PDB file of N, CA and C in Angstrom:
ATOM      1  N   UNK Y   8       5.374  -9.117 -13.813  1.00  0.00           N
ATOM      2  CA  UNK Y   8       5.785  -9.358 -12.438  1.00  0.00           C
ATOM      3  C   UNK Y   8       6.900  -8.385 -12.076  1.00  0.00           C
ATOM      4  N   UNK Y   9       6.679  -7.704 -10.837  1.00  0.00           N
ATOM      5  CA  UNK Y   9       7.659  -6.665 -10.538  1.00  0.00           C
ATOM      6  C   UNK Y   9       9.103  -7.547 -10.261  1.00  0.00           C
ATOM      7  N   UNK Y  10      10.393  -6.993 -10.855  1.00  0.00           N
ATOM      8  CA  UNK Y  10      11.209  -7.690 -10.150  1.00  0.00           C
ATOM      9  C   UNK Y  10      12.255  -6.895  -9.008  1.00  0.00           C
ATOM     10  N   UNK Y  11      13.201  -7.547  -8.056  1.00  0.00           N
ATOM     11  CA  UNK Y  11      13.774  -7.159  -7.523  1.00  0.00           C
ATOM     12  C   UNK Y  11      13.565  -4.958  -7.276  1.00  0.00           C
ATOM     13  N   UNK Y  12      14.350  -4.922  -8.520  1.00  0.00           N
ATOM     14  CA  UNK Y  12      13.986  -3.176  -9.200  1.00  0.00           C
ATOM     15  C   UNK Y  12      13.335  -2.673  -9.212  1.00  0.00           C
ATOM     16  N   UNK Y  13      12.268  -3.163  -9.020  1.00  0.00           N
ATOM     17  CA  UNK Y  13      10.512  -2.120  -9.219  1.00  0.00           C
ATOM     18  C   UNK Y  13      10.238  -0.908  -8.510  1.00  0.00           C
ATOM     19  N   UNK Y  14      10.526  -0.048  -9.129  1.00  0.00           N
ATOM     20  CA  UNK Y  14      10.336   1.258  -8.056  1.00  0.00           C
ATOM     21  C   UNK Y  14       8.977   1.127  -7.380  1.00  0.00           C
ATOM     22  N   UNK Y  15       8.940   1.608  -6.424  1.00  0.00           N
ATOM     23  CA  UNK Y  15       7.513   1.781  -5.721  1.00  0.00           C
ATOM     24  C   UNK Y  15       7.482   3.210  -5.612  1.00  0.00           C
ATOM     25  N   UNK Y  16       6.204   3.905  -5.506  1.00  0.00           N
ATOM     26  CA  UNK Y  16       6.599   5.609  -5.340  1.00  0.00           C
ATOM     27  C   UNK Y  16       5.727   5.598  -4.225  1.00  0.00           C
ATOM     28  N   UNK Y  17       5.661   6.045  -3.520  1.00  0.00           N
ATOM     29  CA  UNK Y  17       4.855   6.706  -2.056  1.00  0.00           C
ATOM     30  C   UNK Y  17       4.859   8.315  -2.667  1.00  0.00           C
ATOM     31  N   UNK Y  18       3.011   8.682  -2.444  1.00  0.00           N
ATOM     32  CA  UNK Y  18       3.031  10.066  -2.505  1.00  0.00           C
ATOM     33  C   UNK Y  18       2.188  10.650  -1.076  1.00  0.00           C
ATOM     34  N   UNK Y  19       3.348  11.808  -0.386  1.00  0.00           N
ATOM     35  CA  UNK Y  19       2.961  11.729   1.337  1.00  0.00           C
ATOM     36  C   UNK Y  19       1.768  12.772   1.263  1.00  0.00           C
ATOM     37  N   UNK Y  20       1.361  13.050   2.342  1.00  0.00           N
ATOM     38  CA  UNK Y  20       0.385  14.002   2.337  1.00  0.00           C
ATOM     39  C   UNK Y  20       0.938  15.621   2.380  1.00  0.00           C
ATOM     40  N   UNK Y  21       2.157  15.482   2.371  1.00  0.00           N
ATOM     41  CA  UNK Y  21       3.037  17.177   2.145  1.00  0.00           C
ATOM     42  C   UNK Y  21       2.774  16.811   0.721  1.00  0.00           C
ATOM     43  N   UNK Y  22       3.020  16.067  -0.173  1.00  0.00           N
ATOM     44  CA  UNK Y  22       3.098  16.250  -1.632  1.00  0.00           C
ATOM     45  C   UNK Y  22       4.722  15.911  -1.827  1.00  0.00           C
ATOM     46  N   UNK Y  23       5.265  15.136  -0.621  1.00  0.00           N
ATOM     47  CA  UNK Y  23       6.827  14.782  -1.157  1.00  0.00           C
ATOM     48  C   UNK Y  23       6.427  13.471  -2.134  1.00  0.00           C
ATOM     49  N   UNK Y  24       7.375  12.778  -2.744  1.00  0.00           N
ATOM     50  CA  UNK Y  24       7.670  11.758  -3.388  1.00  0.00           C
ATOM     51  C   UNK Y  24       8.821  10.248  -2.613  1.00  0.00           C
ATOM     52  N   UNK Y  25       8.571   9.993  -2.148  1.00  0.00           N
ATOM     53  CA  UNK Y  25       9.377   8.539  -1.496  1.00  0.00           C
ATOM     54  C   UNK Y  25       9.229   7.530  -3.008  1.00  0.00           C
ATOM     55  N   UNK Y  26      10.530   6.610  -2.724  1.00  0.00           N
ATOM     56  CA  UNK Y  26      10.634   5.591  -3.666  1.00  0.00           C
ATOM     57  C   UNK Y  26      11.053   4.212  -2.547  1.00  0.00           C
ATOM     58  N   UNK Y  27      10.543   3.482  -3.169  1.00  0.00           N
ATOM     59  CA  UNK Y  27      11.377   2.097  -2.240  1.00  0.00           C
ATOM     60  C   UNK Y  27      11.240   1.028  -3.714  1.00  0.00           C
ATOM     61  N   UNK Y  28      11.928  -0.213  -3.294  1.00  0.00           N
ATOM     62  CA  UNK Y  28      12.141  -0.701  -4.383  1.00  0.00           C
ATOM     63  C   UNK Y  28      11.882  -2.213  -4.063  1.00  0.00           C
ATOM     64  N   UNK Y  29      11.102  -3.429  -4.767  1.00  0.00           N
ATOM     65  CA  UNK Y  29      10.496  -4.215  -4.365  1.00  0.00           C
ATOM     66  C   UNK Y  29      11.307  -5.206  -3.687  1.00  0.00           C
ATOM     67  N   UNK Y  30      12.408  -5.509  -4.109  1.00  0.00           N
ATOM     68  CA  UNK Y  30      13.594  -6.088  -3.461  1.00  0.00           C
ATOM     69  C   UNK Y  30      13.936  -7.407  -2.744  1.00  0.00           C
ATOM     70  N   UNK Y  31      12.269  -7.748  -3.587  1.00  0.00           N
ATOM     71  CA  UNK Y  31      12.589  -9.316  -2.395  1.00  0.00           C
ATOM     72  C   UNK Y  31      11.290  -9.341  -1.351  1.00  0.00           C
ATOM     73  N   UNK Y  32      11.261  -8.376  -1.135  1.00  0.00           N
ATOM     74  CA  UNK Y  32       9.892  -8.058  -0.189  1.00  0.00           C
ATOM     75  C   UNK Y  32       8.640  -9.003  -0.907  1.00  0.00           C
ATOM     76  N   UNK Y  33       7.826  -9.274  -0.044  1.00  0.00           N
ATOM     77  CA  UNK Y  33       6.572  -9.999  -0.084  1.00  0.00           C
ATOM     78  C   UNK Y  33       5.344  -9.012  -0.260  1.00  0.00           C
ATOM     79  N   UNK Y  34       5.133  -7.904   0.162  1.00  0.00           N
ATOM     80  CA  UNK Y  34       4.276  -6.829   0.430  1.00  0.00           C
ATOM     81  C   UNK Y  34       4.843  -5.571   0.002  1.00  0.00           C
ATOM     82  N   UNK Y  35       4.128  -4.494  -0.232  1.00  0.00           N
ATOM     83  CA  UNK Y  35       3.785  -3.374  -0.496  1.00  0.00           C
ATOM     84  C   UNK Y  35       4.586  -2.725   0.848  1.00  0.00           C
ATOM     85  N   UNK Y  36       3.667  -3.468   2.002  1.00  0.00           N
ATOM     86  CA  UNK Y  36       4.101  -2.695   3.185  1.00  0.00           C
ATOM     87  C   UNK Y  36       5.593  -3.332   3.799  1.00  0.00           C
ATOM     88  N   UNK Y  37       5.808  -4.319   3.820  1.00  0.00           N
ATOM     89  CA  UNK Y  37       7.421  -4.503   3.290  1.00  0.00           C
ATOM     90  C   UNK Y  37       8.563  -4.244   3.136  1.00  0.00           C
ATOM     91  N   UNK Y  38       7.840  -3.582   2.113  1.00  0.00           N
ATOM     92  CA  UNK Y  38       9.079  -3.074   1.567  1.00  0.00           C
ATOM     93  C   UNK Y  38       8.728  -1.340   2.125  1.00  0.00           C
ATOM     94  N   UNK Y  39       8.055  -0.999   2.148  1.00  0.00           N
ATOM     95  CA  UNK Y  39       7.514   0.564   2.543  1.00  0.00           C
ATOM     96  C   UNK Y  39       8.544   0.737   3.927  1.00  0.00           C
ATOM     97  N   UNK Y  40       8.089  -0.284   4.759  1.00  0.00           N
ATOM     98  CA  UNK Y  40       8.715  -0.599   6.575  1.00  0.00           C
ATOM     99  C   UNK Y  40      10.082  -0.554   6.284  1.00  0.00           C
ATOM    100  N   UNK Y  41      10.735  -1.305   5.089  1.00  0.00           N
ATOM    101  CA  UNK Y  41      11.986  -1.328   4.850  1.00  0.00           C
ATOM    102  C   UNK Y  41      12.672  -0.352   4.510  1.00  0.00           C
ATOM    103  N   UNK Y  42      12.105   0.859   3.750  1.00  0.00           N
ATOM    104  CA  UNK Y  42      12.535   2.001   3.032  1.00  0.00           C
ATOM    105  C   UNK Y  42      12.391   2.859   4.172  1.00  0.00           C
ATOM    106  N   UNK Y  43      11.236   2.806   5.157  1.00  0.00           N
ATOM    107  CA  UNK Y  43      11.390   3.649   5.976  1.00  0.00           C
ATOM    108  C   UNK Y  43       9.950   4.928   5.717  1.00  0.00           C
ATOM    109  N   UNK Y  44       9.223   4.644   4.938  1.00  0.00           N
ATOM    110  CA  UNK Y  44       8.348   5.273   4.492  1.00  0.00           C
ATOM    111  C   UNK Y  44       7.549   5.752   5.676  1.00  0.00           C
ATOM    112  N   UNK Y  45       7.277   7.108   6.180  1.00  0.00           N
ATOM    113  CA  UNK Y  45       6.880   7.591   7.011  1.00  0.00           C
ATOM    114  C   UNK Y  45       5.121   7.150   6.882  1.00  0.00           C
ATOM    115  N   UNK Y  46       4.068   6.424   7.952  1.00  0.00           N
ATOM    116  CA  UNK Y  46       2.988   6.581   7.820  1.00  0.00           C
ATOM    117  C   UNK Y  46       2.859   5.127   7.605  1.00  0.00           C
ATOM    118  N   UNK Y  47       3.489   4.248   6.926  1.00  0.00           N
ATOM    119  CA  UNK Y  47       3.647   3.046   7.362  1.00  0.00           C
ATOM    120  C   UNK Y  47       4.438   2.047   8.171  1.00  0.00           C
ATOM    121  N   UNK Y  48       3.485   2.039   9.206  1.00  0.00           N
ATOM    122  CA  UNK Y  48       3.970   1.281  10.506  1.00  0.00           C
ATOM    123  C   UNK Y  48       3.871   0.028  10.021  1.00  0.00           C
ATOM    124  N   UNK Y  49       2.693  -0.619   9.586  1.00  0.00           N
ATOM    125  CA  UNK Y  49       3.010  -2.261   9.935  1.00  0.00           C
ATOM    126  C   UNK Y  49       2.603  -2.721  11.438  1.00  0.00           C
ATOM    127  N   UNK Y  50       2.324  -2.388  12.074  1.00  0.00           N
ATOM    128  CA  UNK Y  50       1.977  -2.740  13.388  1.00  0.00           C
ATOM    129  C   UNK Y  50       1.631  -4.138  13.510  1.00  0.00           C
ATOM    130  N   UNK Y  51       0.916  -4.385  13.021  1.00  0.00           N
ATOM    131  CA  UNK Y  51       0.736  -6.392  12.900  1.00  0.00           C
ATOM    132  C   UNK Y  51       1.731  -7.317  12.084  1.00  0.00           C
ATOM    133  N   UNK Y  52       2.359  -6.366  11.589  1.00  0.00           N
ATOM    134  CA  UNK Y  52       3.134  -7.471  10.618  1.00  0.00           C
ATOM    135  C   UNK Y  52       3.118  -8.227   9.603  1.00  0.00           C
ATOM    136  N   UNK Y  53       1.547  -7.507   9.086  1.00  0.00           N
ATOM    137  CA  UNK Y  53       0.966  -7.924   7.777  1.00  0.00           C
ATOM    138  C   UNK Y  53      -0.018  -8.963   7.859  1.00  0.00           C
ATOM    139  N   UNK Y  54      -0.601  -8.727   8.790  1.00  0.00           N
ATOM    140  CA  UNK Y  54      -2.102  -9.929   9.015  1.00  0.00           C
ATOM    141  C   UNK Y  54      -3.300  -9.162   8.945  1.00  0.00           C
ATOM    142  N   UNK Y  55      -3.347  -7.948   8.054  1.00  0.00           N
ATOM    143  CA  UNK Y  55      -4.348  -7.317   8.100  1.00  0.00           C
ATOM    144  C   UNK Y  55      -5.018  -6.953   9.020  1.00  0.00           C
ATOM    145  N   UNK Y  56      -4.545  -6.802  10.547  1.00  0.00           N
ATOM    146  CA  UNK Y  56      -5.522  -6.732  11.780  1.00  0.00           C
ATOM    147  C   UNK Y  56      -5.389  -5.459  12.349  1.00  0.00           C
ATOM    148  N   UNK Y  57      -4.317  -4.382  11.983  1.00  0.00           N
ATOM    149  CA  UNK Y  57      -4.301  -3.051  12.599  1.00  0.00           C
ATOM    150  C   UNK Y  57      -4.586  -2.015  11.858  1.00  0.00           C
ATOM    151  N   UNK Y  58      -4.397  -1.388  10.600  1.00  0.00           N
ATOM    152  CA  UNK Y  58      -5.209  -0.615   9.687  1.00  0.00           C
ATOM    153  C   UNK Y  58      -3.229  -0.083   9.454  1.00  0.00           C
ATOM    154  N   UNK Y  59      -2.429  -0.241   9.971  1.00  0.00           N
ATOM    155  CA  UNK Y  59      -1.558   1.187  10.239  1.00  0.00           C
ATOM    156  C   UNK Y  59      -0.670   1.291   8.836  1.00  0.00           C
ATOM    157  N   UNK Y  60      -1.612   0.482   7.616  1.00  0.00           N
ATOM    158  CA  UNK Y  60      -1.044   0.532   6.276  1.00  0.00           C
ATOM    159  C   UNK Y  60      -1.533   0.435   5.745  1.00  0.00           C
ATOM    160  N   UNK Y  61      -2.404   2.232   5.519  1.00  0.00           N
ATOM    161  CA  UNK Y  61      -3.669   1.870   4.780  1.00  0.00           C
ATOM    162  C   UNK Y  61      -3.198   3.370   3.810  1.00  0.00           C
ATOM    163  N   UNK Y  62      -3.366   2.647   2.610  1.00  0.00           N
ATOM    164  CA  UNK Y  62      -2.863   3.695   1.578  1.00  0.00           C
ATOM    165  C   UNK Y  62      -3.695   3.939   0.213  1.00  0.00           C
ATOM    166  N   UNK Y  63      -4.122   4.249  -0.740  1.00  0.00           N
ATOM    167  CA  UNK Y  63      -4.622   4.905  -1.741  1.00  0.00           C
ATOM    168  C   UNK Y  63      -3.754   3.980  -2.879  1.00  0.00           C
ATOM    169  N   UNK Y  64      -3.993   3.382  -3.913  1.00  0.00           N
ATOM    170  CA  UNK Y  64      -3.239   2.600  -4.870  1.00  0.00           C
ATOM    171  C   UNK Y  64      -3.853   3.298  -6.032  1.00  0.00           C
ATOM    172  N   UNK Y  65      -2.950   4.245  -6.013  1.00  0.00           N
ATOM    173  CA  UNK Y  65      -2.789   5.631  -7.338  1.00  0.00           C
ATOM    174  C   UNK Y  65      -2.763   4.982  -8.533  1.00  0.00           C
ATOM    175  N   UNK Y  66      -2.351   3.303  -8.868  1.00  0.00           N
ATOM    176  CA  UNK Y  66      -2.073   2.787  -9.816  1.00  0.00           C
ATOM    177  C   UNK Y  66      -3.495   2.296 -11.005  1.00  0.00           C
ATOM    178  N   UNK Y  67      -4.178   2.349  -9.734  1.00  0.00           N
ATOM    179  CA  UNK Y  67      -5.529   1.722 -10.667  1.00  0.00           C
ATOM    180  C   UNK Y  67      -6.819   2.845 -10.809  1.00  0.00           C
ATOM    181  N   UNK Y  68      -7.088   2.653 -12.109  1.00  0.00           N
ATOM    182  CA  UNK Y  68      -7.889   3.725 -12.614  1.00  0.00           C
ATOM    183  C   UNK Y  68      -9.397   4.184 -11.801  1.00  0.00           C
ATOM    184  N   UNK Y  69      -9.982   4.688 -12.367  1.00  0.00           N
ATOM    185  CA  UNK Y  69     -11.358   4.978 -11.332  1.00  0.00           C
ATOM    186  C   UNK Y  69     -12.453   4.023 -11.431  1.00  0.00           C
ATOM    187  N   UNK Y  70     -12.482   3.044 -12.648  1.00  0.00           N
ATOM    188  CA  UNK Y  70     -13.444   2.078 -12.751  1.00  0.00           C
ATOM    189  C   UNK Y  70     -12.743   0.720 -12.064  1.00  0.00           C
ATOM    190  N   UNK Y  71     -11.519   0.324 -11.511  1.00  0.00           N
ATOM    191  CA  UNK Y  71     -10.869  -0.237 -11.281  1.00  0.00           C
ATOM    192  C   UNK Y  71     -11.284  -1.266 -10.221  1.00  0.00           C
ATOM    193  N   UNK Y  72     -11.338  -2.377  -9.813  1.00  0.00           N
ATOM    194  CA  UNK Y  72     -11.649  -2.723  -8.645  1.00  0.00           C
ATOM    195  C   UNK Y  72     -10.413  -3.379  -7.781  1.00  0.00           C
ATOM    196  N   UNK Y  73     -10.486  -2.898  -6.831  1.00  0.00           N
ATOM    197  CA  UNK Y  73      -9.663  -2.607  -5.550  1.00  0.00           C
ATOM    198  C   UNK Y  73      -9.076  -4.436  -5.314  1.00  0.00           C
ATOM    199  N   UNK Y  74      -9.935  -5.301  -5.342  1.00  0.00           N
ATOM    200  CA  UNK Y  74      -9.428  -6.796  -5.092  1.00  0.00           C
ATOM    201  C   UNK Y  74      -9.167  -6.781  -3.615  1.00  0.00           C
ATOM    202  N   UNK Y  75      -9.810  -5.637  -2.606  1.00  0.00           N
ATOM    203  CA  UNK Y  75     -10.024  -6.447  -1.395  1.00  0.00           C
ATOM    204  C   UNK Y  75     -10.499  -7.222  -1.001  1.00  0.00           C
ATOM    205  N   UNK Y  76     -10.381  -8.341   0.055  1.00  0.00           N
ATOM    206  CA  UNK Y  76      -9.986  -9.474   0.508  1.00  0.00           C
ATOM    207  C   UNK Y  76     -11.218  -8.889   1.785  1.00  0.00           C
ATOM    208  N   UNK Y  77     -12.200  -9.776   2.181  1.00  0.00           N
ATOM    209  CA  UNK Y  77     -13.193  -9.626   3.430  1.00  0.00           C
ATOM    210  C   UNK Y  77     -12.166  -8.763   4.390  1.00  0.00           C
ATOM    211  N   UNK Y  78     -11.415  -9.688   4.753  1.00  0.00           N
ATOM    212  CA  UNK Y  78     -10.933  -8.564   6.332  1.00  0.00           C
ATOM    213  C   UNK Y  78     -10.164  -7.782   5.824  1.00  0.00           C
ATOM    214  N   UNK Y  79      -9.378  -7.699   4.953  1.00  0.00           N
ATOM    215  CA  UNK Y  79      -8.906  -5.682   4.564  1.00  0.00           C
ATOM    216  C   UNK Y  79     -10.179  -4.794   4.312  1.00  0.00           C
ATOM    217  N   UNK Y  80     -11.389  -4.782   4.197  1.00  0.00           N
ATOM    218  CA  UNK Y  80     -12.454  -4.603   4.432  1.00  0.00           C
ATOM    219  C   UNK Y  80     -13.008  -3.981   5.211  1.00  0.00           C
ATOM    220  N   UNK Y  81     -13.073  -4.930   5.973  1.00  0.00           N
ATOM    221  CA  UNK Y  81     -13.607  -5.385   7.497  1.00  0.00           C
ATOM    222  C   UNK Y  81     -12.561  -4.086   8.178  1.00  0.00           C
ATOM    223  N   UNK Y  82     -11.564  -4.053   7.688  1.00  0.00           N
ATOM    224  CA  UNK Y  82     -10.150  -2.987   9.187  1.00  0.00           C
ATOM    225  C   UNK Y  82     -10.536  -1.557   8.353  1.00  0.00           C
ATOM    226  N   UNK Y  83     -10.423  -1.450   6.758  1.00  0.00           N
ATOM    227  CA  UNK Y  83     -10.513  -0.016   6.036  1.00  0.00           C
ATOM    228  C   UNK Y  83     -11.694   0.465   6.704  1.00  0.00           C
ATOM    229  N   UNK Y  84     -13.321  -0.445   7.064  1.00  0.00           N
ATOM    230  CA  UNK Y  84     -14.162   0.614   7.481  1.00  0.00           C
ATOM    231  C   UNK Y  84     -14.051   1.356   8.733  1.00  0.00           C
ATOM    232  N   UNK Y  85     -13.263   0.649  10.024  1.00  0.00           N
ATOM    233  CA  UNK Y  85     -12.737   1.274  11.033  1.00  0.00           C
ATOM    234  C   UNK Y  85     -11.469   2.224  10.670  1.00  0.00           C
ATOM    235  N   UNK Y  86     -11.262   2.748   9.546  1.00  0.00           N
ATOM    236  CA  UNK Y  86     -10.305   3.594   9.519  1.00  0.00           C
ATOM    237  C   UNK Y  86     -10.528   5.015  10.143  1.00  0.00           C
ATOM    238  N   UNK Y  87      -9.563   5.375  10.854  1.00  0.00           N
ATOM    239  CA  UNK Y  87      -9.693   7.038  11.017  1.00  0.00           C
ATOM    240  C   UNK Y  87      -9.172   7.573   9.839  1.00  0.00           C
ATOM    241  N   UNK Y  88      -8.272   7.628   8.816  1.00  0.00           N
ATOM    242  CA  UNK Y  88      -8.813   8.198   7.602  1.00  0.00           C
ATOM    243  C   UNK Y  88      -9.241   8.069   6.605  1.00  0.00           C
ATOM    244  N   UNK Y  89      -9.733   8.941   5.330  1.00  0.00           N
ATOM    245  CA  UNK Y  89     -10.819   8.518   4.510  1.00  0.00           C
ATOM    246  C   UNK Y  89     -10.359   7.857   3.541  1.00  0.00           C
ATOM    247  N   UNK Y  90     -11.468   6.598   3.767  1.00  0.00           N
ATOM    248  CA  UNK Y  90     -10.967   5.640   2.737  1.00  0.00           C
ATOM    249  C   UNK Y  90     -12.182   5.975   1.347  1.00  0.00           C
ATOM    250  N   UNK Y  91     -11.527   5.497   0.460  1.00  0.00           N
ATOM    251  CA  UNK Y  91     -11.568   5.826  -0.945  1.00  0.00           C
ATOM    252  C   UNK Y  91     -11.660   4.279  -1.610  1.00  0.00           C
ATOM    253  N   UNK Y  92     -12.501   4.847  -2.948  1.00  0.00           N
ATOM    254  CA  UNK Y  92     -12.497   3.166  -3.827  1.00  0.00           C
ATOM    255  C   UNK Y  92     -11.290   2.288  -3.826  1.00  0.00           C
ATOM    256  N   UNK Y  93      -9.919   3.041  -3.834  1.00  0.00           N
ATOM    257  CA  UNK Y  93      -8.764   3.274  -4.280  1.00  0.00           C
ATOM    258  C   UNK Y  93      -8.261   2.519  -2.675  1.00  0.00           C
ATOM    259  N   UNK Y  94      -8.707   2.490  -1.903  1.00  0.00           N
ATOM    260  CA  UNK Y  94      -7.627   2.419  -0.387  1.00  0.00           C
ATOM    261  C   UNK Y  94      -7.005   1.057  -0.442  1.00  0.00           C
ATOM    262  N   UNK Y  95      -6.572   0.431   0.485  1.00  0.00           N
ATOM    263  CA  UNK Y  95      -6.275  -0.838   0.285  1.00  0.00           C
ATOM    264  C   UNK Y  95      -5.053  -0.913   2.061  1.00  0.00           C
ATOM    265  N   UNK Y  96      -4.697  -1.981   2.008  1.00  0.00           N
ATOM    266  CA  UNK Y  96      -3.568  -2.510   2.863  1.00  0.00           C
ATOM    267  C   UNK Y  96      -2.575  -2.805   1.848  1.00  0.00           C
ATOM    268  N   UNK Y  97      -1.563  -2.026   2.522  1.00  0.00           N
ATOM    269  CA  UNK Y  97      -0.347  -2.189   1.788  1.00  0.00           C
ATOM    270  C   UNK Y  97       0.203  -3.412   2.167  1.00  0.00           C
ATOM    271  N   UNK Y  98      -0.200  -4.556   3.155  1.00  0.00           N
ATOM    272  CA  UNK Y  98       0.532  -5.738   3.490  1.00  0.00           C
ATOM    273  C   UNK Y  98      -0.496  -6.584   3.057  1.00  0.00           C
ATOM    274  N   UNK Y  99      -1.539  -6.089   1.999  1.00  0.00           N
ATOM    275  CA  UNK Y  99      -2.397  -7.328   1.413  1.00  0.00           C
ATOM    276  C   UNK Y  99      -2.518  -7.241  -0.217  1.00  0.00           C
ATOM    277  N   UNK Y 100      -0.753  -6.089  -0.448  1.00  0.00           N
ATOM    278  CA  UNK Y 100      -0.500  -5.613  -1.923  1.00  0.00           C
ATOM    279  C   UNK Y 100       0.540  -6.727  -2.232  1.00  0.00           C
ATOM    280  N   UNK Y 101       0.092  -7.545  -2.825  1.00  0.00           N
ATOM    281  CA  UNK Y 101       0.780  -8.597  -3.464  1.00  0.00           C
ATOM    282  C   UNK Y 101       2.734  -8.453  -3.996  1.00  0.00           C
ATOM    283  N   UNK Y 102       3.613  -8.533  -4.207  1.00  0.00           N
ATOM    284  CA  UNK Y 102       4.153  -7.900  -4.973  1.00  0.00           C
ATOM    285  C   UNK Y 102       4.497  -8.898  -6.158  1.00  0.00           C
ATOM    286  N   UNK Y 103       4.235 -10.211  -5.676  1.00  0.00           N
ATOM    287  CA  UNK Y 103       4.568 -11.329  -6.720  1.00  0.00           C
ATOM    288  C   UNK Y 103       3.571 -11.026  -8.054  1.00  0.00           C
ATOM    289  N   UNK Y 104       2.633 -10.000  -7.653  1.00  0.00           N
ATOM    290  CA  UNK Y 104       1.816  -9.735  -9.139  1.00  0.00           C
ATOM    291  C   UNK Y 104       2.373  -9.580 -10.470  1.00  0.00           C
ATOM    292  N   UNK Y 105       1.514  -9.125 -10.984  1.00  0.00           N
ATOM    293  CA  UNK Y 105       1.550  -8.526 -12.523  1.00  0.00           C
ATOM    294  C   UNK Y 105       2.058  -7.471 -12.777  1.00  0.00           C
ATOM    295  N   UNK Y 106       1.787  -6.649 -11.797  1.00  0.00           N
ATOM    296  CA  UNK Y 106       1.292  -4.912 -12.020  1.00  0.00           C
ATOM    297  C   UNK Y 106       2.990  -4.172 -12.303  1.00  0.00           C
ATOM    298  N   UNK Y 107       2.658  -3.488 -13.081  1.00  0.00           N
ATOM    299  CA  UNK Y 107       3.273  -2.847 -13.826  1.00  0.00           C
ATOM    300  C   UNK Y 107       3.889  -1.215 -12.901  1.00  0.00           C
ATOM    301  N   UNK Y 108       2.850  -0.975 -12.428  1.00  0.00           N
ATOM    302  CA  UNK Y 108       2.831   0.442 -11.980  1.00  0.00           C
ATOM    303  C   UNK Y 108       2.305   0.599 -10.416  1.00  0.00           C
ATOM    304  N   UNK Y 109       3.251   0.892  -9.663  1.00  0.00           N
ATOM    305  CA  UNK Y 109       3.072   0.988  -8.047  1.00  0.00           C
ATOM    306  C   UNK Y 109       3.535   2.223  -8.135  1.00  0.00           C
ATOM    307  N   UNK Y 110       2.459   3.041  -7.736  1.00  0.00           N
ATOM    308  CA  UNK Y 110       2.116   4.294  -7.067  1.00  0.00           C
ATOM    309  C   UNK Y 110       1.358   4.549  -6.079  1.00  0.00           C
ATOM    310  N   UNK Y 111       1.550   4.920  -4.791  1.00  0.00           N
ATOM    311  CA  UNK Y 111       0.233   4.660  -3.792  1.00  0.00           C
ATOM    312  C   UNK Y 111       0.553   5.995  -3.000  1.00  0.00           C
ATOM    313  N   UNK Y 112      -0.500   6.423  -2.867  1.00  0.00           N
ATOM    314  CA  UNK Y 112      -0.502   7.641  -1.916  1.00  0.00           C
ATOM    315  C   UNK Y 112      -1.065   7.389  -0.264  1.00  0.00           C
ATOM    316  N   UNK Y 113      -0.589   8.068   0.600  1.00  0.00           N
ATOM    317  CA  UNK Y 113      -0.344   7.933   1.792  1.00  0.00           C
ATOM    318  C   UNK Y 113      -1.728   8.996   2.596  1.00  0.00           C
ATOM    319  N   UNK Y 114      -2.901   8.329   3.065  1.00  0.00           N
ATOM    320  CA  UNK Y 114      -3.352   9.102   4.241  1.00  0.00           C
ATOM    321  C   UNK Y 114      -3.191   9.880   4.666  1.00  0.00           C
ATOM    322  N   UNK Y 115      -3.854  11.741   4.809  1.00  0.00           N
ATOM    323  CA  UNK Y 115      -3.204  12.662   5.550  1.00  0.00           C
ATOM    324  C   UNK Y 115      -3.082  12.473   6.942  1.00  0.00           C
ATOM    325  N   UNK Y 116      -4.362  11.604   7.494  1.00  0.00           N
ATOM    326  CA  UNK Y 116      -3.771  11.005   9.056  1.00  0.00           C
ATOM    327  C   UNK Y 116      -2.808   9.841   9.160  1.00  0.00           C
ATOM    328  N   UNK Y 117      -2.107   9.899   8.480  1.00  0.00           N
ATOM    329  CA  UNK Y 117      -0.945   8.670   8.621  1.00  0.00           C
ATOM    330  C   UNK Y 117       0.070   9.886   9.903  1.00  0.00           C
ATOM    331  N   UNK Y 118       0.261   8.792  10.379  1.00  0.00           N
ATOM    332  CA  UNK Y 118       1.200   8.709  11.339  1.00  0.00           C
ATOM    333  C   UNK Y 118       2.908   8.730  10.992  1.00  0.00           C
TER     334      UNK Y 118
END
């Protein structure tokens, strides 16, 4: 379980590196909104209904399965950018998990 400390890394579509840190946050996107992470808006507020935190989860391997949820689904196929096995909603990224390793890369059409 990540605690408080958990680095998160954001990798942007320049190839910079962002960190935010789990901190209490409930979500991925969260804490992203909190750090200030360029490209995640959050626009709904984490009800999965606007796409505007849709990111690549660098963490899980290529046989990996994604653990989307019907309507993160349902919003990734209306994405304007390309979603990948890998995509996901960063406000339907758990943080109370397990996971060890948060790395997620950022959409070159992110905003």
């Amino acid at each position: 379980m990540p605690n408080e400390q958990t680095p998160i890394k954001f990798l942007l579509p320049d190839g910079t590196v962002m960190k935010a840190v789990a901190d209490g946050y409930p979500t991925v996107m969260h804490a992203a909104v909190g750090a200030k992470i360029p490209g995640i808006l959050g626009k709904c507020g984490g009800y999965a209904t606007c796409g505007t935190c849709h990111v690549y989860d660098l963490s899980l391997n290529e046989t990996a399965d994604p653990q989307r949820n019907p309507q993160e689904s349902e919003v990734l196929a209306s994405a304007e950018a390309l979603v990948l096995p890998s995509s996901r909603l960063a406000c339907q990224i758990d943080l109370q998990g397990d996971r060890q390793s948060l790395v997620f890369g950022l959409p070159s059409t992110a905003s």
